[in-house]
PDB file of C-alpha atoms and ligand atoms in Angstrom:
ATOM      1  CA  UNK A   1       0.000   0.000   0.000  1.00 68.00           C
ATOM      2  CA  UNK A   2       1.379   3.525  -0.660  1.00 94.00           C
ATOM      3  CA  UNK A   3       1.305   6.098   1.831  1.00 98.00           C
ATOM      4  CA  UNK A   4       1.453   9.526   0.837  1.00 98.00           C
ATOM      5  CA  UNK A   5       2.725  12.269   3.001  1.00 99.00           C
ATOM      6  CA  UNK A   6       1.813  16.090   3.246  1.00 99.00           C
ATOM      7  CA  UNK A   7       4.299  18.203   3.945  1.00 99.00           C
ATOM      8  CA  UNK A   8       1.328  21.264   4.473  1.00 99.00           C
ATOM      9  CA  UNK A   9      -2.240  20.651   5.090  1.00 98.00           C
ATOM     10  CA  UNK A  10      -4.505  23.596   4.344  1.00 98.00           C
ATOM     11  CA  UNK A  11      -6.577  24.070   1.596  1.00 98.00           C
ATOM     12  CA  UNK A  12      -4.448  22.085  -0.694  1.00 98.00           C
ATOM     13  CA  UNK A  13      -3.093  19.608   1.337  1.00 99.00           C
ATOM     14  CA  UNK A  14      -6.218  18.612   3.157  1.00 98.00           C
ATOM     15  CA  UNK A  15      -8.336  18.628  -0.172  1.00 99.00           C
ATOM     16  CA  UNK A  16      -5.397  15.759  -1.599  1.00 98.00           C
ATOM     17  CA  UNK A  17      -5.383  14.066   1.574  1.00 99.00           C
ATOM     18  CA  UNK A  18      -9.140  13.705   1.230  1.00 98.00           C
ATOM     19  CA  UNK A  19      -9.014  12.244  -2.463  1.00 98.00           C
ATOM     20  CA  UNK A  20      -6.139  10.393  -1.458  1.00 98.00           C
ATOM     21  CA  UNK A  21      -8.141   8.480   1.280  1.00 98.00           C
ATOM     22  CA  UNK A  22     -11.206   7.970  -0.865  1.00 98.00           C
ATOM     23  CA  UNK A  23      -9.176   6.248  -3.309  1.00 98.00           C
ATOM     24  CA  UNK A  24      -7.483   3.843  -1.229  1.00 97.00           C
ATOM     25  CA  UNK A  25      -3.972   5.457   0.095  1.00 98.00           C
ATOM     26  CA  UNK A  26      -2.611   5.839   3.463  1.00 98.00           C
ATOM     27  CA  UNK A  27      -1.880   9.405   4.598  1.00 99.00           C
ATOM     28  CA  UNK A  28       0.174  11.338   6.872  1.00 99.00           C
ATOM     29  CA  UNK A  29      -0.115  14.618   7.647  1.00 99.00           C
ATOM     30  CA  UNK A  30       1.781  17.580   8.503  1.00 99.00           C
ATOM     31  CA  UNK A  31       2.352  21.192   9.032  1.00 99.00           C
ATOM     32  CA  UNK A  32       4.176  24.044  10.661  1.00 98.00           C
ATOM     33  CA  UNK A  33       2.314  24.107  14.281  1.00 98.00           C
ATOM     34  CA  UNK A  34       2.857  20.429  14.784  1.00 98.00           C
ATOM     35  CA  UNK A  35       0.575  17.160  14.993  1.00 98.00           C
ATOM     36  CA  UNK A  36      -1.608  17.768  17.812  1.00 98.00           C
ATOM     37  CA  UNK A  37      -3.297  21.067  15.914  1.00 98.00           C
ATOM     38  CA  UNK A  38      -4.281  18.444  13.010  1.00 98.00           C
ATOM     39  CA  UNK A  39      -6.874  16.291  14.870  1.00 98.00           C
ATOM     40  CA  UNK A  40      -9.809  17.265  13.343  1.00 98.00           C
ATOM     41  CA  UNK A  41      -7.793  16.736  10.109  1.00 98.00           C
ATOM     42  CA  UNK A  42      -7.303  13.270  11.340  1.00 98.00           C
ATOM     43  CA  UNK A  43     -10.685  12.624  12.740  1.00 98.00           C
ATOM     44  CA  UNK A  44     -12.309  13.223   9.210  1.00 98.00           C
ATOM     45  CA  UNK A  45     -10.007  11.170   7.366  1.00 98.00           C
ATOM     46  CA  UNK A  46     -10.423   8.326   9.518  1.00 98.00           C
ATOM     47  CA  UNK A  47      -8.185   5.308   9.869  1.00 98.00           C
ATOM     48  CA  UNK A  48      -5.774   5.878   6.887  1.00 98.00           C
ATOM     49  CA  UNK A  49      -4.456   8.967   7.956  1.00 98.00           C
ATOM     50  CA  UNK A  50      -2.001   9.932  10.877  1.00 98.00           C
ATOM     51  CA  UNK A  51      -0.574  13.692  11.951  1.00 99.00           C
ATOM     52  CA  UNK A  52       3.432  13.744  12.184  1.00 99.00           C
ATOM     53  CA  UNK A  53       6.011  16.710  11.857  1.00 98.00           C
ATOM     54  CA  UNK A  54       7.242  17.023   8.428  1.00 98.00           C
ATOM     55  CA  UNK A  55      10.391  15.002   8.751  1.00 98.00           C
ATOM     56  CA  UNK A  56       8.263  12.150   9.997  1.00 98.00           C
ATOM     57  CA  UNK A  57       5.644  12.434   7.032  1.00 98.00           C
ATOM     58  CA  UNK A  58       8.625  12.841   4.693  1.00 98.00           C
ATOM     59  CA  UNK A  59      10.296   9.539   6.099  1.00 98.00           C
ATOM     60  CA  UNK A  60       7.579   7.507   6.414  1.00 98.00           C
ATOM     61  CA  UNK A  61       6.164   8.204   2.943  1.00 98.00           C
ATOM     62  CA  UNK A  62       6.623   6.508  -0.223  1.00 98.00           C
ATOM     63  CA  UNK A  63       5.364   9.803  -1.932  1.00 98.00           C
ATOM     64  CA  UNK A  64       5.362  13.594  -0.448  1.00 98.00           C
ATOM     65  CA  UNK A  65       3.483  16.477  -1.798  1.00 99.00           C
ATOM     66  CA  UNK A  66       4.999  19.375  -0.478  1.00 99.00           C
ATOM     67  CA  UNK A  67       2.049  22.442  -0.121  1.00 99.00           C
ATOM     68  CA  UNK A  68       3.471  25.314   1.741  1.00 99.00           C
ATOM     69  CA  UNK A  69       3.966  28.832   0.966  1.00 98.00           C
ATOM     70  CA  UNK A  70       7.053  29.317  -1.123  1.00 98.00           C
ATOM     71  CA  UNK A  71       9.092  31.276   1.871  1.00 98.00           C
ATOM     72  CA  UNK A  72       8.719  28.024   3.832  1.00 98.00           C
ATOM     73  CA  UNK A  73      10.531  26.039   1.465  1.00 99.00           C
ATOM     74  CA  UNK A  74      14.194  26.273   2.678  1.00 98.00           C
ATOM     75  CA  UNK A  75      12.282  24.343   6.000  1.00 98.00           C
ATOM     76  CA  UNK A  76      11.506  21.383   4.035  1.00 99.00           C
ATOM     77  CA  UNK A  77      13.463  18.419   5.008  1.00 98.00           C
ATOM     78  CA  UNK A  78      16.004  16.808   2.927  1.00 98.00           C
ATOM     79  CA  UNK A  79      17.978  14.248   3.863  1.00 98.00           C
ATOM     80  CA  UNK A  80      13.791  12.418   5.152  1.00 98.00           C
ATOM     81  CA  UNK A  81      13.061  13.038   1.181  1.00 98.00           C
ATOM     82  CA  UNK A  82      16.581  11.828  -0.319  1.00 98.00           C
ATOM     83  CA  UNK A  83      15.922   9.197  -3.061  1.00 98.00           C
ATOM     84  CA  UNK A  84      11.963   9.852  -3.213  1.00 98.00           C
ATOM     85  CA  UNK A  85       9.336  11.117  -5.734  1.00 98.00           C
ATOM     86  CA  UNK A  86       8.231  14.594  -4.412  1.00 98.00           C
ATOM     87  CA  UNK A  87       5.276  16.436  -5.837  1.00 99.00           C
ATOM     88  CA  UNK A  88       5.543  20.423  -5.751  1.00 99.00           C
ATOM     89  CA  UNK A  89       1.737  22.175  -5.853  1.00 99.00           C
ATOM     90  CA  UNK A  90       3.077  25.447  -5.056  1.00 98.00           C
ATOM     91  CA  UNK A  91       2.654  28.898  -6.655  1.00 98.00           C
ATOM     92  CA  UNK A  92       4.516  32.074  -5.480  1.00 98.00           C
ATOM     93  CA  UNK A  93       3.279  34.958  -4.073  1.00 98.00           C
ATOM     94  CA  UNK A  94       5.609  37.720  -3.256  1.00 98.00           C
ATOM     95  CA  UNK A  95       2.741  39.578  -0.927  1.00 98.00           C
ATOM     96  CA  UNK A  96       2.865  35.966   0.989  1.00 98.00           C
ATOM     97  CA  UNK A  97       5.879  34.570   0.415  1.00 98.00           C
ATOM     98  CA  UNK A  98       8.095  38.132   0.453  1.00 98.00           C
ATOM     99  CA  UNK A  99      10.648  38.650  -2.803  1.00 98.00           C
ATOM    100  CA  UNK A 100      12.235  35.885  -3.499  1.00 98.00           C
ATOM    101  CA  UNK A 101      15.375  36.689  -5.721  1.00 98.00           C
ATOM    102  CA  UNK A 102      16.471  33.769  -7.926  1.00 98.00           C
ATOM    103  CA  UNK A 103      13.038  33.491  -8.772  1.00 98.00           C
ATOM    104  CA  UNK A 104      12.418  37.520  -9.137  1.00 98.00           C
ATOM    105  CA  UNK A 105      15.331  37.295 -11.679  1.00 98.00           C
ATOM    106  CA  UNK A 106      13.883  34.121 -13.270  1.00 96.00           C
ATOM    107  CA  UNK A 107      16.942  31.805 -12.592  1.00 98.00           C
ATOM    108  CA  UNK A 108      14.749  29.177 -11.701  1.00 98.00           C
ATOM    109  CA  UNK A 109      10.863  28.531 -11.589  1.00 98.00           C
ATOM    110  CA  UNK A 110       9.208  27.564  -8.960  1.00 98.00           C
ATOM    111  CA  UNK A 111       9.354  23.716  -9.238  1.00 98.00           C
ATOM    112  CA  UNK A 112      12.817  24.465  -9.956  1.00 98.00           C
ATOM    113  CA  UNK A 113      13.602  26.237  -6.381  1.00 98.00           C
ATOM    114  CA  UNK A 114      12.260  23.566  -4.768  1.00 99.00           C
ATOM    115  CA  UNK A 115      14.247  20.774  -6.738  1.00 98.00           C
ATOM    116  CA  UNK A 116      17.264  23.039  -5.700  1.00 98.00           C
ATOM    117  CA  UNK A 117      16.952  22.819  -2.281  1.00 98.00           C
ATOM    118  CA  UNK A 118      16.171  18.862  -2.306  1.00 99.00           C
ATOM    119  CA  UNK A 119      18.870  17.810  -5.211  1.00 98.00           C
ATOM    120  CA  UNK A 120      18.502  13.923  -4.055  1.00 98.00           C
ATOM    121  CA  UNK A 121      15.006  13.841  -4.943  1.00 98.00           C
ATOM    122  CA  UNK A 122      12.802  13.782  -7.563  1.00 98.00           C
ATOM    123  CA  UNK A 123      10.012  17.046  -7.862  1.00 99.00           C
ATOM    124  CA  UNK A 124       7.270  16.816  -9.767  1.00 99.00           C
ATOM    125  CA  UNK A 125       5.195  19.912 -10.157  1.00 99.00           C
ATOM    126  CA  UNK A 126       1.392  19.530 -10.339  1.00 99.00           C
ATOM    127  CA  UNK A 127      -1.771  20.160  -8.691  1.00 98.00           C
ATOM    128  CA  UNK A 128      -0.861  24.106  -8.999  1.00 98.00           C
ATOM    129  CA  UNK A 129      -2.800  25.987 -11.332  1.00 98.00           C
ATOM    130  CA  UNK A 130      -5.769  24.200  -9.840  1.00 98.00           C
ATOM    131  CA  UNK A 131      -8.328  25.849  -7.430  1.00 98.00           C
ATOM    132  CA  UNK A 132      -8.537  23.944  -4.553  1.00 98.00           C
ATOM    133  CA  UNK A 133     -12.367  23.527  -4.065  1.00 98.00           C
ATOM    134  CA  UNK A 134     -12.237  22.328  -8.027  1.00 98.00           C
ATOM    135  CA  UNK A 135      -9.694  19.932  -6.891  1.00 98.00           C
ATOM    136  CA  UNK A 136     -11.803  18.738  -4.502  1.00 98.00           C
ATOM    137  CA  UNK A 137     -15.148  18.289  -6.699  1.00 98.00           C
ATOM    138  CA  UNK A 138     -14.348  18.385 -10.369  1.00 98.00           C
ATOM    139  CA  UNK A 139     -12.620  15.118 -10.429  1.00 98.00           C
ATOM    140  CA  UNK A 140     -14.256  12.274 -12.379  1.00 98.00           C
ATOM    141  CA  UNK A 141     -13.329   8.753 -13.783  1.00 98.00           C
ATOM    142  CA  UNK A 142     -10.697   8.176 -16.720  1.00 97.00           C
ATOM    143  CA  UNK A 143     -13.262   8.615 -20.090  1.00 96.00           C
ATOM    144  CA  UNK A 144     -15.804  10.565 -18.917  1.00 97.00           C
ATOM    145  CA  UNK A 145     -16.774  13.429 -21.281  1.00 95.00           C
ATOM    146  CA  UNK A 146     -15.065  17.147 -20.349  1.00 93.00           C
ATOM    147  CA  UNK A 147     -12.425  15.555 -17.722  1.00 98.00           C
ATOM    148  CA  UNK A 148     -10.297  18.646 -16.880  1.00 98.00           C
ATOM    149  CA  UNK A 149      -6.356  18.059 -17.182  1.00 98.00           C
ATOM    150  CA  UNK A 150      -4.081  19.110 -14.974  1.00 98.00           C
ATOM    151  CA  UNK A 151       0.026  19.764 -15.961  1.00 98.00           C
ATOM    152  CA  UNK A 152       2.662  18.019 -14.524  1.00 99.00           C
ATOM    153  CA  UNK A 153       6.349  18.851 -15.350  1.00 99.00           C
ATOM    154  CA  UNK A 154       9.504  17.140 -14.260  1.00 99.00           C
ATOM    155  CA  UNK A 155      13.029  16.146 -15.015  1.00 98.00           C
ATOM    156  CA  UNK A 156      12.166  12.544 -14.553  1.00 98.00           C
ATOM    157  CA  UNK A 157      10.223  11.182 -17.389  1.00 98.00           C
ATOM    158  CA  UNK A 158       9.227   8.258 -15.390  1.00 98.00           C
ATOM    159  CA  UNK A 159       8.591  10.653 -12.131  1.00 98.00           C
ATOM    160  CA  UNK A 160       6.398  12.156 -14.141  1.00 98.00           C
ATOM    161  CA  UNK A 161       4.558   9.444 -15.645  1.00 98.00           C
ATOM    162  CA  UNK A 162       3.535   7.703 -11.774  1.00 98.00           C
ATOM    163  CA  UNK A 163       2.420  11.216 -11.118  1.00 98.00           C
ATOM    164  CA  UNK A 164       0.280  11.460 -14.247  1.00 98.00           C
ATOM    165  CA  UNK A 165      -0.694   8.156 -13.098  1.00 98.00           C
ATOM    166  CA  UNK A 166      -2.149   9.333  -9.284  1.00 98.00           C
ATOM    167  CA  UNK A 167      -3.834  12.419 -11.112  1.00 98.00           C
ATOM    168  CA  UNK A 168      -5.605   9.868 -13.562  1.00 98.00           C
ATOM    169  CA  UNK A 169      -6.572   7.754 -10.558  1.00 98.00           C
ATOM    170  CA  UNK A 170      -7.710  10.858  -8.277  1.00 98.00           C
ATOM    171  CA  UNK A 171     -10.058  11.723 -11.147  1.00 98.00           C
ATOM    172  CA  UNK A 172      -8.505  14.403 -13.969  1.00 98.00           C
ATOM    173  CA  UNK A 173      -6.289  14.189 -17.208  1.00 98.00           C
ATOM    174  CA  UNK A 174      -3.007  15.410 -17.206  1.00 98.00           C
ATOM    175  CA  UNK A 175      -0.449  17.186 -19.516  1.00 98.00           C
ATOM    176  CA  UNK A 176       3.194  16.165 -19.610  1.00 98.00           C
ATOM    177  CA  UNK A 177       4.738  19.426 -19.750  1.00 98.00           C
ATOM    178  CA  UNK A 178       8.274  17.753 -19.892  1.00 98.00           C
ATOM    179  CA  UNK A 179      11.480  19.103 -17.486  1.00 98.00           C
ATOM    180  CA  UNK A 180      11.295  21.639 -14.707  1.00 98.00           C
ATOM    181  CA  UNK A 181      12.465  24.168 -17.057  1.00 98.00           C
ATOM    182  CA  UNK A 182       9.173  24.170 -18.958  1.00 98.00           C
ATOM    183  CA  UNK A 183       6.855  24.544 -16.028  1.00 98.00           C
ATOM    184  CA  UNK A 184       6.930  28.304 -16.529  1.00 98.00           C
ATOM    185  CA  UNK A 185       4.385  27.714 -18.689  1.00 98.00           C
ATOM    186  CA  UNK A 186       1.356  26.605 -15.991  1.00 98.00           C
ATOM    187  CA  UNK A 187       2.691  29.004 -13.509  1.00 98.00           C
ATOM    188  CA  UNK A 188       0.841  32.139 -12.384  1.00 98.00           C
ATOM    189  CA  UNK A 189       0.118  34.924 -14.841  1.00 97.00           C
ATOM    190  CA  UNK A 190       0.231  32.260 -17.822  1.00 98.00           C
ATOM    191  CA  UNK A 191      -3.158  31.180 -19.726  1.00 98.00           C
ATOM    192  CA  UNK A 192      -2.956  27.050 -18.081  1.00 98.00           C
ATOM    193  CA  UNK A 193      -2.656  28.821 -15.003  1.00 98.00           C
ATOM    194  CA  UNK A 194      -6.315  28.082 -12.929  1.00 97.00           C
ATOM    195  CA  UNK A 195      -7.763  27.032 -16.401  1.00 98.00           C
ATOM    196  CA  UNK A 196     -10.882  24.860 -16.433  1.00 98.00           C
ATOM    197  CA  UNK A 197     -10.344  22.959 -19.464  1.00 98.00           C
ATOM    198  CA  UNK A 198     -10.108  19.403 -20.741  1.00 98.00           C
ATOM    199  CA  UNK A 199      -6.790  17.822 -22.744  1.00 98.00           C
ATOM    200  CA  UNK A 200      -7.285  19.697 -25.927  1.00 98.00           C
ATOM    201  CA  UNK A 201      -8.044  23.322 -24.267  1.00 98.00           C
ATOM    202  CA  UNK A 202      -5.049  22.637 -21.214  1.00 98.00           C
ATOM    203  CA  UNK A 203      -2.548  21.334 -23.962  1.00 98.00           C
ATOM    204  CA  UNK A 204      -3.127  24.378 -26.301  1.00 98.00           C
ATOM    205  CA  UNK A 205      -3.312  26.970 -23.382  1.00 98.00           C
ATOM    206  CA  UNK A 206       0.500  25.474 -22.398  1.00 98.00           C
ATOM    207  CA  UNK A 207       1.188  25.821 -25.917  1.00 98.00           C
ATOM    208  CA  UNK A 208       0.500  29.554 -26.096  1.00 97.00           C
ATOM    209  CA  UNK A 209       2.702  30.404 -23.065  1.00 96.00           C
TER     210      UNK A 209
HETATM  211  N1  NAP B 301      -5.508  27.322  -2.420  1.00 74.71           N
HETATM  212  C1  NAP B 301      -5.480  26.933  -3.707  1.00 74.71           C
HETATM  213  O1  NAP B 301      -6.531  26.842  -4.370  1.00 74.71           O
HETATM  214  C2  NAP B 301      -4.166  26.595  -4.344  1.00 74.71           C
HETATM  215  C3  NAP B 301      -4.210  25.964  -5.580  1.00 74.71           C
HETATM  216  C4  NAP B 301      -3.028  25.523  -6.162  1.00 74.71           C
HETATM  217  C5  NAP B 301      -1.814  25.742  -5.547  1.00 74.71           C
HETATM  218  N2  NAP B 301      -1.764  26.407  -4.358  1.00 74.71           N
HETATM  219  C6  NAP B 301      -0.431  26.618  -3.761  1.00 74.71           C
HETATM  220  O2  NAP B 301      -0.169  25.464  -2.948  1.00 74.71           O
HETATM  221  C7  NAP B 301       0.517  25.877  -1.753  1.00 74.71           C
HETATM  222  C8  NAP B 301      -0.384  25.577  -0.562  1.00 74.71           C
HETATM  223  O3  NAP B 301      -1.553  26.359  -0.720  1.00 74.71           O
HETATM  224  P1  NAP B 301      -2.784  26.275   0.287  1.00 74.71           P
HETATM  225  O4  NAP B 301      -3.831  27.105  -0.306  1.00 74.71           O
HETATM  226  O5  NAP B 301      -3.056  24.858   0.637  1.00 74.71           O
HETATM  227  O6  NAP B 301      -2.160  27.022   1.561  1.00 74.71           O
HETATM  228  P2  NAP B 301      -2.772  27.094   3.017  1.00 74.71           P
HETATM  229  O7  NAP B 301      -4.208  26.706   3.033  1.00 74.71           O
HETATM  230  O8  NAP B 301      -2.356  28.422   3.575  1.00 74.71           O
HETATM  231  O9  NAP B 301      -1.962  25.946   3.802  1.00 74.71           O
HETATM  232  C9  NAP B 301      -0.562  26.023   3.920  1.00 74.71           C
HETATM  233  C10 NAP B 301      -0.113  24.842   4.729  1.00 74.71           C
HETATM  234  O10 NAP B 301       1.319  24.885   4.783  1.00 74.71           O
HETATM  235  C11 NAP B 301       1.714  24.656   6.134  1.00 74.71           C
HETATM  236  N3  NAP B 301       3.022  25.221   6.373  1.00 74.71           N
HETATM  237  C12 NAP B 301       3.420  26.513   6.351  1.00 74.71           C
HETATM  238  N4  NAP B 301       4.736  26.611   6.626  1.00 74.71           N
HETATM  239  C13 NAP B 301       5.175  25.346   6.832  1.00 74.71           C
HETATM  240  C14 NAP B 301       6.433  24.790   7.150  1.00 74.71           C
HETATM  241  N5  NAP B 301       7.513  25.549   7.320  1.00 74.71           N
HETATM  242  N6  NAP B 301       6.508  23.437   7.288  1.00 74.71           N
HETATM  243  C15 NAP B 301       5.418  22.650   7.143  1.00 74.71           C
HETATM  244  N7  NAP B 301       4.196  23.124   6.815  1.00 74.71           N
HETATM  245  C16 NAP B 301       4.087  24.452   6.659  1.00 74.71           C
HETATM  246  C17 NAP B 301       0.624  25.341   6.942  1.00 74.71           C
HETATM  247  O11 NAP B 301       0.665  24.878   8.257  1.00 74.71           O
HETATM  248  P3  NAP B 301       0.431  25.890   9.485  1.00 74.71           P
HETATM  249  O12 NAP B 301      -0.967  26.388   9.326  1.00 74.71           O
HETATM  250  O13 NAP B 301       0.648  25.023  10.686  1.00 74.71           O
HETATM  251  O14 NAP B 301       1.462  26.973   9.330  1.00 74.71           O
HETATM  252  C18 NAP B 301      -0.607  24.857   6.179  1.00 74.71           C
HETATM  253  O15 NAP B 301      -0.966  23.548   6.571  1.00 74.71           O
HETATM  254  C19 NAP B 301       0.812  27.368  -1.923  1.00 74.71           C
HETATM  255  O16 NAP B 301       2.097  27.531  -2.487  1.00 74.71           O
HETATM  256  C20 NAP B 301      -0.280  27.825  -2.881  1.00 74.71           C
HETATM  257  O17 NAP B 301       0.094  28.981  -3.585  1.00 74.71           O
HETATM  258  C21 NAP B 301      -2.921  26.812  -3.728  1.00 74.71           C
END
């Protein structure tokens, strides 16, 4: 059985956790303020899902979805996340996260900052340019007419293809955007960015970034 952990559960991360559960996966669960303020978290998700701190979650994982405001990404552990598959839903906003320069100065995307900081694993953007409460409901099985499609990019072709994989399984298409270097493209301020739209309409919006 996998277990995914959550390195952040708020809007995102509880609204994956919950999909995660429903289709079958273990869970564990973490944020900044520590285990004990995500009971109710717990409580809802039932038996699958446990609270830890982040380096627990990230240890005991087989998959971690880190969902945290940018600024709290030097926090993230690394040596907990060395070797594993690490999914990156995050967007950056300097009113939130403050300025951030290599990213100011485009020397990296956002994906890209966090592969940086964890060079022994393998990120995975996706579940970004999503709103969560879409996240949440929109999802529907593999064939059905109008699935939306998410992006994923990563420098792992095969990283990318278990995370196109969960996303099919969790209920929406996806787009393989390719390496981290492309993922510009379904970041904030770009046309794939929060876009409702199935495989054709995603792939063209990522198209015209
Ligand atoms: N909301 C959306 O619809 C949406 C959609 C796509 C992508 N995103 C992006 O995904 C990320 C998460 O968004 P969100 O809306 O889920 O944010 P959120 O509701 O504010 O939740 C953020 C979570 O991160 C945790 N956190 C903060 N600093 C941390 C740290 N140093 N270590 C561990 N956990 C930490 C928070 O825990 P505490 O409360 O304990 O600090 C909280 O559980 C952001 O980058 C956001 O831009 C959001």
């Amino acid at each position: 059985m996998t277990t995914i952990g959550f390195i952040g559960a708020g809007q995102i991360g509880g609204t994956l956790a919950r999909l995660a559960v429903a289709h079958g996966y273990d869970v564990i669960v973490s944020n900044s303020r520590g285990p004990a303020t995500l009971t109710d978290l717990v409580s809802e998700l039932g038996d699958r899902a446990r609270a830890a701190t982040p380096a627990e979650a990230a240890a005991g994982a087989d998959l971690v979805v880190v969902t945290i405001p940018v600024k709290a990404v030097p926090s993230v552990p690394v040596a907990e996340l060395a070797g594993k598959l690490v999914i990156d839903t995050n967007n950056y906003y300097p009113q939130r996260d403050g300025q951030i320069a290599v990213l100011d100065e485009g020397a990296t995307t956002v994906s890209g900052y966090l592969q940086q900081h964890l060079p022994t694993s393998s990120v995975v953007k996706a579940f970004n340019n999503i709103y969560y409460g879409d996240l949440g409901s929109l999802g529907v099985p593999a064939g059905s007419p109008d699935r939306l499609a998410l992006s994923v990019a990563g420098d792992d072709p095969d990283a990318r293809q278990a995370v196109i994989g969960l996303i099919d399984e969790l209920g929406f298409d996806a787009v393989d955007v390719g390496p981290l270097a492309e993922s510009w493209r379904f970041e904030k301020d770009h046309p794939a960015y929060g876009l409702k739209a199935d495989l054709a309409g995603m792939t063209n919006a990522l198209a015209q970034a």
